Coordinates of C-alpha atoms and ligand atoms in Angstrom, one line a residue:
X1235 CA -1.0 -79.7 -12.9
X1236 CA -4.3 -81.2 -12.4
X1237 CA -5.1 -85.3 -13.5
X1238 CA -8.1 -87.4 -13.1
X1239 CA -7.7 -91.2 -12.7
X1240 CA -7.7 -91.4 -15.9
X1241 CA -4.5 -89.5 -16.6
X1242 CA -5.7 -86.6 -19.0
X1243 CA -4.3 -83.7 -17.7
X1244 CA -7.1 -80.8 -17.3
X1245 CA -5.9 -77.6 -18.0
X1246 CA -9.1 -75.8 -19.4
X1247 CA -12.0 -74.6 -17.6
X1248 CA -15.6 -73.4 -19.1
X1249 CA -16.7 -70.6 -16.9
X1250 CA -20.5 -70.1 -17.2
X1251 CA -20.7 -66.6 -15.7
X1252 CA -24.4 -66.5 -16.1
X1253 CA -27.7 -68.4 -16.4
X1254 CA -29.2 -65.6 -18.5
X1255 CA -29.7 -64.9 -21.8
X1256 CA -32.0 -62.7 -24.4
X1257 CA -32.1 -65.8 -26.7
X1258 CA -34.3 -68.7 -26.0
X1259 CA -32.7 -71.6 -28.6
X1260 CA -35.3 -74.6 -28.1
X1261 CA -32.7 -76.8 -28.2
X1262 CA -31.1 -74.9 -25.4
X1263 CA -34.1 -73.6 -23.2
X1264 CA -37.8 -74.0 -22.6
X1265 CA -39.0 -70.4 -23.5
X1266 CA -40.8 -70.3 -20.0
X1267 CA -37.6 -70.5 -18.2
X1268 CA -37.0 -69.4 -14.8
X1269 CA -33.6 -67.8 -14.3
X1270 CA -31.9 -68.2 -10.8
X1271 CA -32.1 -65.5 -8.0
X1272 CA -29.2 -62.9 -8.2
X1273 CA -28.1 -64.0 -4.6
X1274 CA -27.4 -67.9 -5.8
X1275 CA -24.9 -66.5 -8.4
X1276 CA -21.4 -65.5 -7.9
X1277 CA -20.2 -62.1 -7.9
X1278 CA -17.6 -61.2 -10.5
X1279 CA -14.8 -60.9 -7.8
X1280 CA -15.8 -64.3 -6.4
X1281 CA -15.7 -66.0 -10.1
X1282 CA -12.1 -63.6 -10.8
X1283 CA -10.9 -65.7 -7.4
X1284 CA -11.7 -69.5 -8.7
X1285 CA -10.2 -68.4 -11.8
X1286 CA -6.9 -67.5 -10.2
X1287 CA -7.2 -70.1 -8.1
X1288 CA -7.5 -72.6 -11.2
X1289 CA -4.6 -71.3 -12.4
X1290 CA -2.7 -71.8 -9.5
X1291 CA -3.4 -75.4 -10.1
X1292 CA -2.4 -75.3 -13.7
X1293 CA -5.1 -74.0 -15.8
X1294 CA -4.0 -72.3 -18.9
X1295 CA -7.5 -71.9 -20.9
X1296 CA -10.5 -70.0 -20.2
X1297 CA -13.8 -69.9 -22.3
X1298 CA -16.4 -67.2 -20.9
X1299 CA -19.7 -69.2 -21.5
X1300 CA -23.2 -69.0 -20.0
X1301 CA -26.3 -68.3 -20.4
X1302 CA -25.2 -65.2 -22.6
X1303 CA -21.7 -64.2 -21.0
X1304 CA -22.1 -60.6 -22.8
X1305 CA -26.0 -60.0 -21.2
X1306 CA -23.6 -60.3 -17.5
X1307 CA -23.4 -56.8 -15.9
X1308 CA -19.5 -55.8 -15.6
X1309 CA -18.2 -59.1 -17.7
X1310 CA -15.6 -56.7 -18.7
X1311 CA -13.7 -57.0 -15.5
X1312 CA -13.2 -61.0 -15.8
X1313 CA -12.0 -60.7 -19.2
X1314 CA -9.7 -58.0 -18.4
X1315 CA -8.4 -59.9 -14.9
X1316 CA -7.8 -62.6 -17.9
X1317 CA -6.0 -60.0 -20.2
X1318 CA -3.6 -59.1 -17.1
X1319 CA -3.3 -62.8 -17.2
X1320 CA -2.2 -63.7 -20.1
X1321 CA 0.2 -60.5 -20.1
X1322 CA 1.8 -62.0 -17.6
X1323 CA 2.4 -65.4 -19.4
X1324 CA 0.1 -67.0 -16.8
X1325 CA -2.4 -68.6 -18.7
X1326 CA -2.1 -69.3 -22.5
X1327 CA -5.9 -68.1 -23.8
X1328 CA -8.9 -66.8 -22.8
X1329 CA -12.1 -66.8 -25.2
X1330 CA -16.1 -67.0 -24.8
X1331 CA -18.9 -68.4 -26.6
X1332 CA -21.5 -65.9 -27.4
X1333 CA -24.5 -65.7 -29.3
X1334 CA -23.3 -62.8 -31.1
X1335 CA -26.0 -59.8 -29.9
X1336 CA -24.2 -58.1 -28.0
X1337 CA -21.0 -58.2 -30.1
X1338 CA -21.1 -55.3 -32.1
X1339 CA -20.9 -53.1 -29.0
X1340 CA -17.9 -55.4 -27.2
X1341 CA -15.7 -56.1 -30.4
X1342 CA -13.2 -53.5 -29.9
X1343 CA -12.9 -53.9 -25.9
X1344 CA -12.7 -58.1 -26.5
X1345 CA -9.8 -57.3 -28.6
X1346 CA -8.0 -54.5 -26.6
X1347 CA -8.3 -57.1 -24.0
X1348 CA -6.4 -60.0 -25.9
X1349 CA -9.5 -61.9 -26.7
X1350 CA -8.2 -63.1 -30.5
X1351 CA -10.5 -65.7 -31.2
X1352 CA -14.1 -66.6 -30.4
X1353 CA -17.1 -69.1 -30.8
X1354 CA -20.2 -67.5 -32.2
X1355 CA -23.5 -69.4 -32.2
X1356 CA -25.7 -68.9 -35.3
X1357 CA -28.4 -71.8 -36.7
X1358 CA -29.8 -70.0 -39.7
X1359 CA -28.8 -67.4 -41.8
X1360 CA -32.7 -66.7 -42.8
X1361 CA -34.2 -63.9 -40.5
X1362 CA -37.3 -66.0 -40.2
X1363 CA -35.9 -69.4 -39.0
X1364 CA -33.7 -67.6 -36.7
X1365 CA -36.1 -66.0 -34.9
X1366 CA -37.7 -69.3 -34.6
X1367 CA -35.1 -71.1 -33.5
X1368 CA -33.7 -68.4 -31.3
X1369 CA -37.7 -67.4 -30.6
X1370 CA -36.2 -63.4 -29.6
X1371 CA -33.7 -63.3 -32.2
X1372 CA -32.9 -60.8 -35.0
X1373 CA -30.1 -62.2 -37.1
X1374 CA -29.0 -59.0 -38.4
X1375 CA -27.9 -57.6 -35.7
X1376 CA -26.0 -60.8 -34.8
X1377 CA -24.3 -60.6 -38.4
X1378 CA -23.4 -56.9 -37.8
X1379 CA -21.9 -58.1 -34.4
X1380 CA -19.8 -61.3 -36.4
X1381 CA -18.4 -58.8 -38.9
X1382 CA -17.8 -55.9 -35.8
X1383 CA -15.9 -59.0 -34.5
X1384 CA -13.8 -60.0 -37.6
X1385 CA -12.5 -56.4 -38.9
X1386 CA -11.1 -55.8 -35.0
X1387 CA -9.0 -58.6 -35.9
X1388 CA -10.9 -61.5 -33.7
X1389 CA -11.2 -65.1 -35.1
X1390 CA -14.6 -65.7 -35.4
X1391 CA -15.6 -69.6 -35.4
X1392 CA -19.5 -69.9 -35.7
X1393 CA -21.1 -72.8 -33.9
X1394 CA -24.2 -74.2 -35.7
X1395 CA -25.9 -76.6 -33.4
X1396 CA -27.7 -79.5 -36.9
X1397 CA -31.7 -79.3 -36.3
X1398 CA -33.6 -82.0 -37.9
X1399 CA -36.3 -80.9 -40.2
X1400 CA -34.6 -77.6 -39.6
X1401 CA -31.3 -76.9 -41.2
X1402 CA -30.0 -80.2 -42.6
X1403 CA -30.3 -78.6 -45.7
X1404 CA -29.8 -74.8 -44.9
X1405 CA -26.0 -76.2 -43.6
X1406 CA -24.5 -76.3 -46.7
X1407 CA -25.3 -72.2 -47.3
X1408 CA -24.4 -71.2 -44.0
X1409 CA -20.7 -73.1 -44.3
X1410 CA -20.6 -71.3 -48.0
X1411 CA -21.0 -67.9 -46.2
X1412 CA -17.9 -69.0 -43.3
X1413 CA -16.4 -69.7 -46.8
X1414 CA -16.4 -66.3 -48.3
X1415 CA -16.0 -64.6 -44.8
X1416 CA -13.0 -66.9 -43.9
X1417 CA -14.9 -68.3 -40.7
X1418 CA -14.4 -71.1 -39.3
X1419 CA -17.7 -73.2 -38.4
X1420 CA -18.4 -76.4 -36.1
X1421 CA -21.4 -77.9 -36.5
X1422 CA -22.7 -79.6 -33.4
X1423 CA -24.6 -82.5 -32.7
X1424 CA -27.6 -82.1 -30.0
X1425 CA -27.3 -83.3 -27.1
X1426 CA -30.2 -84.3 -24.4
X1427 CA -29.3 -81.9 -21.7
X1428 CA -32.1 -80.9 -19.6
X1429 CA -36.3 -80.8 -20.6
X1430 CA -37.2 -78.2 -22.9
X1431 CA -40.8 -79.1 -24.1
X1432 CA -40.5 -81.3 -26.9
X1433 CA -39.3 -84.1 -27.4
X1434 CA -35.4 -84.5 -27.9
X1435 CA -35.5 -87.7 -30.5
X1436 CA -37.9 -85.1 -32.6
X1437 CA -34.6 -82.7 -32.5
X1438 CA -32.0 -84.9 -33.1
X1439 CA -30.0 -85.7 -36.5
X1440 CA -27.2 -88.0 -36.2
X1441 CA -24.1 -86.6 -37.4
X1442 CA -22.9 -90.6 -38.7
X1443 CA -25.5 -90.2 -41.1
X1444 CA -25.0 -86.5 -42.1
X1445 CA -20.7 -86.5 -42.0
X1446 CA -21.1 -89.4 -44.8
X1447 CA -23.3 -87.0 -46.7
X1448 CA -21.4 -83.6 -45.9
X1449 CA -17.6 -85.0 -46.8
X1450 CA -18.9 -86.7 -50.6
X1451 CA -20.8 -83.4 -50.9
X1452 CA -18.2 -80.7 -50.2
X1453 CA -15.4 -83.0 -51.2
X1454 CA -13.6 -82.4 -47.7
X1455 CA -10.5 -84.5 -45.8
X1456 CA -9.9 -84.5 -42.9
X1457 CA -7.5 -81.9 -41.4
X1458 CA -4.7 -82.7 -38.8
X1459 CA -5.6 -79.3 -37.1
X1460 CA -7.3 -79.3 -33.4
X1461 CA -8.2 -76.2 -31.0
X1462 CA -8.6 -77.0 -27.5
X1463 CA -11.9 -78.4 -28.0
X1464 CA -13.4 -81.5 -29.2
X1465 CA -13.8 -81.0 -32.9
X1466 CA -12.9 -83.4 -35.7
X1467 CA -11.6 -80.8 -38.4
X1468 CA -11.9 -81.1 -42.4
X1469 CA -11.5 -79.1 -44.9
X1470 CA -11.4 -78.8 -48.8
X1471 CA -9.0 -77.7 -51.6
X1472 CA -10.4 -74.7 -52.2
X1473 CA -10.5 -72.1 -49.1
X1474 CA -8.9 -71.9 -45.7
X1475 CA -12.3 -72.4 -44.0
X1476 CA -12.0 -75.4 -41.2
X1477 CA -15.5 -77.5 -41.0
X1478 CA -15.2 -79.0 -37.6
X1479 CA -17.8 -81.7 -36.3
X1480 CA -18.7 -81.8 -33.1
X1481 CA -20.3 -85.3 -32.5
X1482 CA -20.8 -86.4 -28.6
X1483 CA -23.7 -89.0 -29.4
X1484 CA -22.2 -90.6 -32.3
X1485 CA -18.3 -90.1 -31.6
X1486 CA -17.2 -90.4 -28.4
X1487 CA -14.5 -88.1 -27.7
X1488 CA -14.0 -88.1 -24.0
X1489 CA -10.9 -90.4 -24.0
X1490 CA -9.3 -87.0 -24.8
X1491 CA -11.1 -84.6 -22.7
X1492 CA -8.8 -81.9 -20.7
X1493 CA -11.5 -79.9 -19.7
X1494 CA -14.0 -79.1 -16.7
X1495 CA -16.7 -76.4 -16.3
X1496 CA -17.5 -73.7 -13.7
X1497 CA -21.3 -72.8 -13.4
X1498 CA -22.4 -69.3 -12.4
X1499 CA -23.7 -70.5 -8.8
X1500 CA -20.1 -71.9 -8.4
X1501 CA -21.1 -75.8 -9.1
X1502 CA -17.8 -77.6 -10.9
X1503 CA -18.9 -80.0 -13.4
X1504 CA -16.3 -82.6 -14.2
X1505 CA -18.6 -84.3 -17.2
X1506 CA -21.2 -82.1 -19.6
X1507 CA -22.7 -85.3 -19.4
X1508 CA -22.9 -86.7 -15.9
X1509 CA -24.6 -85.3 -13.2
X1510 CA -21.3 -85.6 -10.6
X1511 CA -20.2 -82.1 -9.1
X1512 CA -18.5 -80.5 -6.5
X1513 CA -19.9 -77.2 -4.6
X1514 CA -17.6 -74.6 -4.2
X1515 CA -19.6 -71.9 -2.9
X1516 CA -19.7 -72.6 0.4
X1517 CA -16.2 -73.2 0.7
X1518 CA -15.6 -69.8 -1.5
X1519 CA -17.9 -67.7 0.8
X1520 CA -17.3 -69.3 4.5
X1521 CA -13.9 -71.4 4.3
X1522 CA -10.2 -70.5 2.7
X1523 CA -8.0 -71.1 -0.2
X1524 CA -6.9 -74.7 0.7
X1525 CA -10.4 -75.7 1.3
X1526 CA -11.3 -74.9 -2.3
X1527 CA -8.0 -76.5 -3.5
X1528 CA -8.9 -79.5 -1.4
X1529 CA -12.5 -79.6 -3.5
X1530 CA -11.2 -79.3 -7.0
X1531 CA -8.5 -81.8 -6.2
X1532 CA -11.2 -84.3 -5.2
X1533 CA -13.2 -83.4 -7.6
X1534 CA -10.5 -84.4 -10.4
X1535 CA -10.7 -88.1 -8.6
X1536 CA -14.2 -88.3 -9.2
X1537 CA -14.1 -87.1 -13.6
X1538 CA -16.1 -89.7 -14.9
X1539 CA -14.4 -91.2 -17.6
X1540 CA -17.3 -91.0 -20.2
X1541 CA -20.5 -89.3 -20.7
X1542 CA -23.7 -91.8 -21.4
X1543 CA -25.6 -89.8 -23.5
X1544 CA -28.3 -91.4 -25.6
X1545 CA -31.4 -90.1 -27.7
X1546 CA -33.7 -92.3 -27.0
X1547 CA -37.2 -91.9 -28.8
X1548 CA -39.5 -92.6 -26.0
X1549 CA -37.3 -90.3 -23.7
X1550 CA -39.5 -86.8 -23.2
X1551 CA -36.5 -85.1 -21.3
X1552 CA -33.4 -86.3 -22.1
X1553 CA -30.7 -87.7 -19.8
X1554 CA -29.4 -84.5 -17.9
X1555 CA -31.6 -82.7 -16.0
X1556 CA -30.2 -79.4 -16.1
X1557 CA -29.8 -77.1 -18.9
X1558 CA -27.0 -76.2 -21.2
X1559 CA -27.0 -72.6 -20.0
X1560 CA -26.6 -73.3 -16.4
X1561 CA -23.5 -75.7 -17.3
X1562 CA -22.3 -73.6 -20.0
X1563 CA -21.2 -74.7 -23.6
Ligands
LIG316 N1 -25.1 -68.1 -25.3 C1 -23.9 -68.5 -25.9 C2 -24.1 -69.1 -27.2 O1 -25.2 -69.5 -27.6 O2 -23.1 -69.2 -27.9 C3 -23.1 -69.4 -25.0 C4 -23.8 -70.5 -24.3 S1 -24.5 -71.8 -25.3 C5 -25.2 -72.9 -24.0 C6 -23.1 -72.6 -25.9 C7 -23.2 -73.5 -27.0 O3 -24.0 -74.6 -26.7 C8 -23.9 -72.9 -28.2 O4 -23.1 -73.0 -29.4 C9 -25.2 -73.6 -28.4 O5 -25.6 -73.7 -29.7 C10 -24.8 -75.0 -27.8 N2 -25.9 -75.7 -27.2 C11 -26.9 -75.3 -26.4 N3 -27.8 -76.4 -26.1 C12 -27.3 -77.5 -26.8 C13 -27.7 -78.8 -26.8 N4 -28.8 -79.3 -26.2 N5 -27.0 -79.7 -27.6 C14 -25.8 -79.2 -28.3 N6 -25.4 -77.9 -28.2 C15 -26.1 -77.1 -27.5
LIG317 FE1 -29.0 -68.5 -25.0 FE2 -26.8 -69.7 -26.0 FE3 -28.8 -71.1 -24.9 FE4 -29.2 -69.9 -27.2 S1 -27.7 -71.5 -26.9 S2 -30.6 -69.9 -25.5 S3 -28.0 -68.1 -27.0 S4 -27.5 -69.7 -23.9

């Protein structure tokens, strides 16, 4: 079992298996963004190794992340090397975090392959204001794919990421259609992680403020349930939908973090919010096995025991300077 110095056990990894994606969320990306060369990425056999190797060392989660982990050419094979996985009582769930384009076409292979819940990003449920936030988007496709998803049987939690000037309001709809459709839905609070253009104070709504507003509103209290992530759950009387808040700025949740993140170039992340990594490439492509057990121990002694994010407003480019696809989210 992997521990930090800090004694929380880490037994989840993110795995961002790409940089890319057909989306460009402007909270997310600038919409000029250069992807990395193919060469600096790792092969799916190489990513299907740290995964194993992981959970040699006691990982029992896996979230497919990216970038868009469906736009990654034979994505198939990692989640079924996770399928065999899990058939063999080796790890305890494997799920991804998609944007939902590609989802109509993958439902029914996610699901043959054990996938039985998943994270689907949507902002807007207005075709307009999706394509604007998304800039490429078209939201009916995405809501064909969220349905696809849901009669193969998958759990579908949508992720809404709370735009100022942008969807405070809208919100309340979208969680009324998770209602009806039995979704569950986390809404997120931005966080300053990497330049994208504008600046990030102009993005940002505090979720103090808006929580206050959403639990009188919708009547909610809080729930006792929890995934293997870091949402605060609530929910009301009156359907079985779970409104989860996902607050980094304004609740600081990282006393119970269990989690560290993988990107595509084979960079391990111990803290969304720190800029602290190990390299495992080079000891993936030129050294053995121990070497890259040697690096992820070491890299659990150095899991900062907090992030420091702040939105501050004459900060242009926020606090991290890379971007949420390249970590994953
Ligand atoms: N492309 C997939 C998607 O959009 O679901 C997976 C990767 S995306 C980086 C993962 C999650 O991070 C999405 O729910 C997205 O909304 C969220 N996200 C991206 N940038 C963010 C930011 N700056 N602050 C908070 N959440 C962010
Ligand atoms: Fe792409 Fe996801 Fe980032 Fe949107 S949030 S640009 S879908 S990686």
């Amino acid at each position: 079992m992997l521990t930090d110095n800090f004694k929380r056990k880490i037994d989840y990894l993110r795995v961002s298996v790409t940089d890319r994606c057909d989306l460009r969320c402007t909270y997310c990306m600038a919409e000029d963004v250069t992807f990395l060369p193919r060469q600096e990425v790792l092969s799916i056999e190489e990513i299907i190794k740290l995964i194993d190797i992981f959970n040699e060392l006691g990982v029992k989660k896996f979230r497919l992340t990216g970038g868009e982990p469906l736009v990654r050419k034979n994505i198939i094979t990692i989640i079924e090397h996770l399928s065999e996985l899990k058939k063999q009582n080796r790890i305890h769930e494997h799920t991804l975090t998609t944007n939902g384009t590609n989802l109509s076409k993958y439902a029914k292979i996610l699901k043959t392959n054990g996938v039985n819940r998943i994270n689907v990003s949507l902002d807007s449920l207005d075709s307009e204001k999706y394509r604007e936030i998304t800039k490429h988007g078209d939201l009916k496709k995405v809501v064909n794919g969220i349905h696809t998803a849901s009669e193969e049987g998958i759990k579908v939690k949508i992720n809404t990421v709370l735009t100022q000037n942008f969807n405070e309001e809208e919100v309340f709809d979208i969680i009324n259609w998770c209602k009806i459709h039995s979704f569950d839905i986390s809404l997120i609070e931005i966080m300053p992680i990497g330049a994208i253009g504008e600046k990030r104070f102009n993005q940002y709504l505090s979720m103090k403020k808006f929580e206050k507003n959403l639990v009188s509103k919708l009547n909610l209290t809080p729930s006792n349930f929890r995934t293997n992530g870091p949402s605060r759950y609530f929910s009301d009387n009156k359907s079985n939908t779970k409104i989860g808040i996902i607050s980094a700025i304004s609740h600081n949740f990282c006393d119970t973090c269990n989690r560290v993140r993988l990107t595509c170039t084979g960079k391990l992340f111990m803290c969304l919010g720190q800029n602290d990594y190990v390299d495992l490439k080079y000891s993936l492509r030129n050294l053995g096995k121990i070497d890259i057990i040697k690096q992820i121990e070491y890299a659990m002694s150095i899991k900062p025991q907090k992030h420091n994010f702040e939105i501050l407003e004459n900060n242009f480019d926020g606090y991290i300077d890379r971007h949420m696809n390249e970590t994953g989210g």
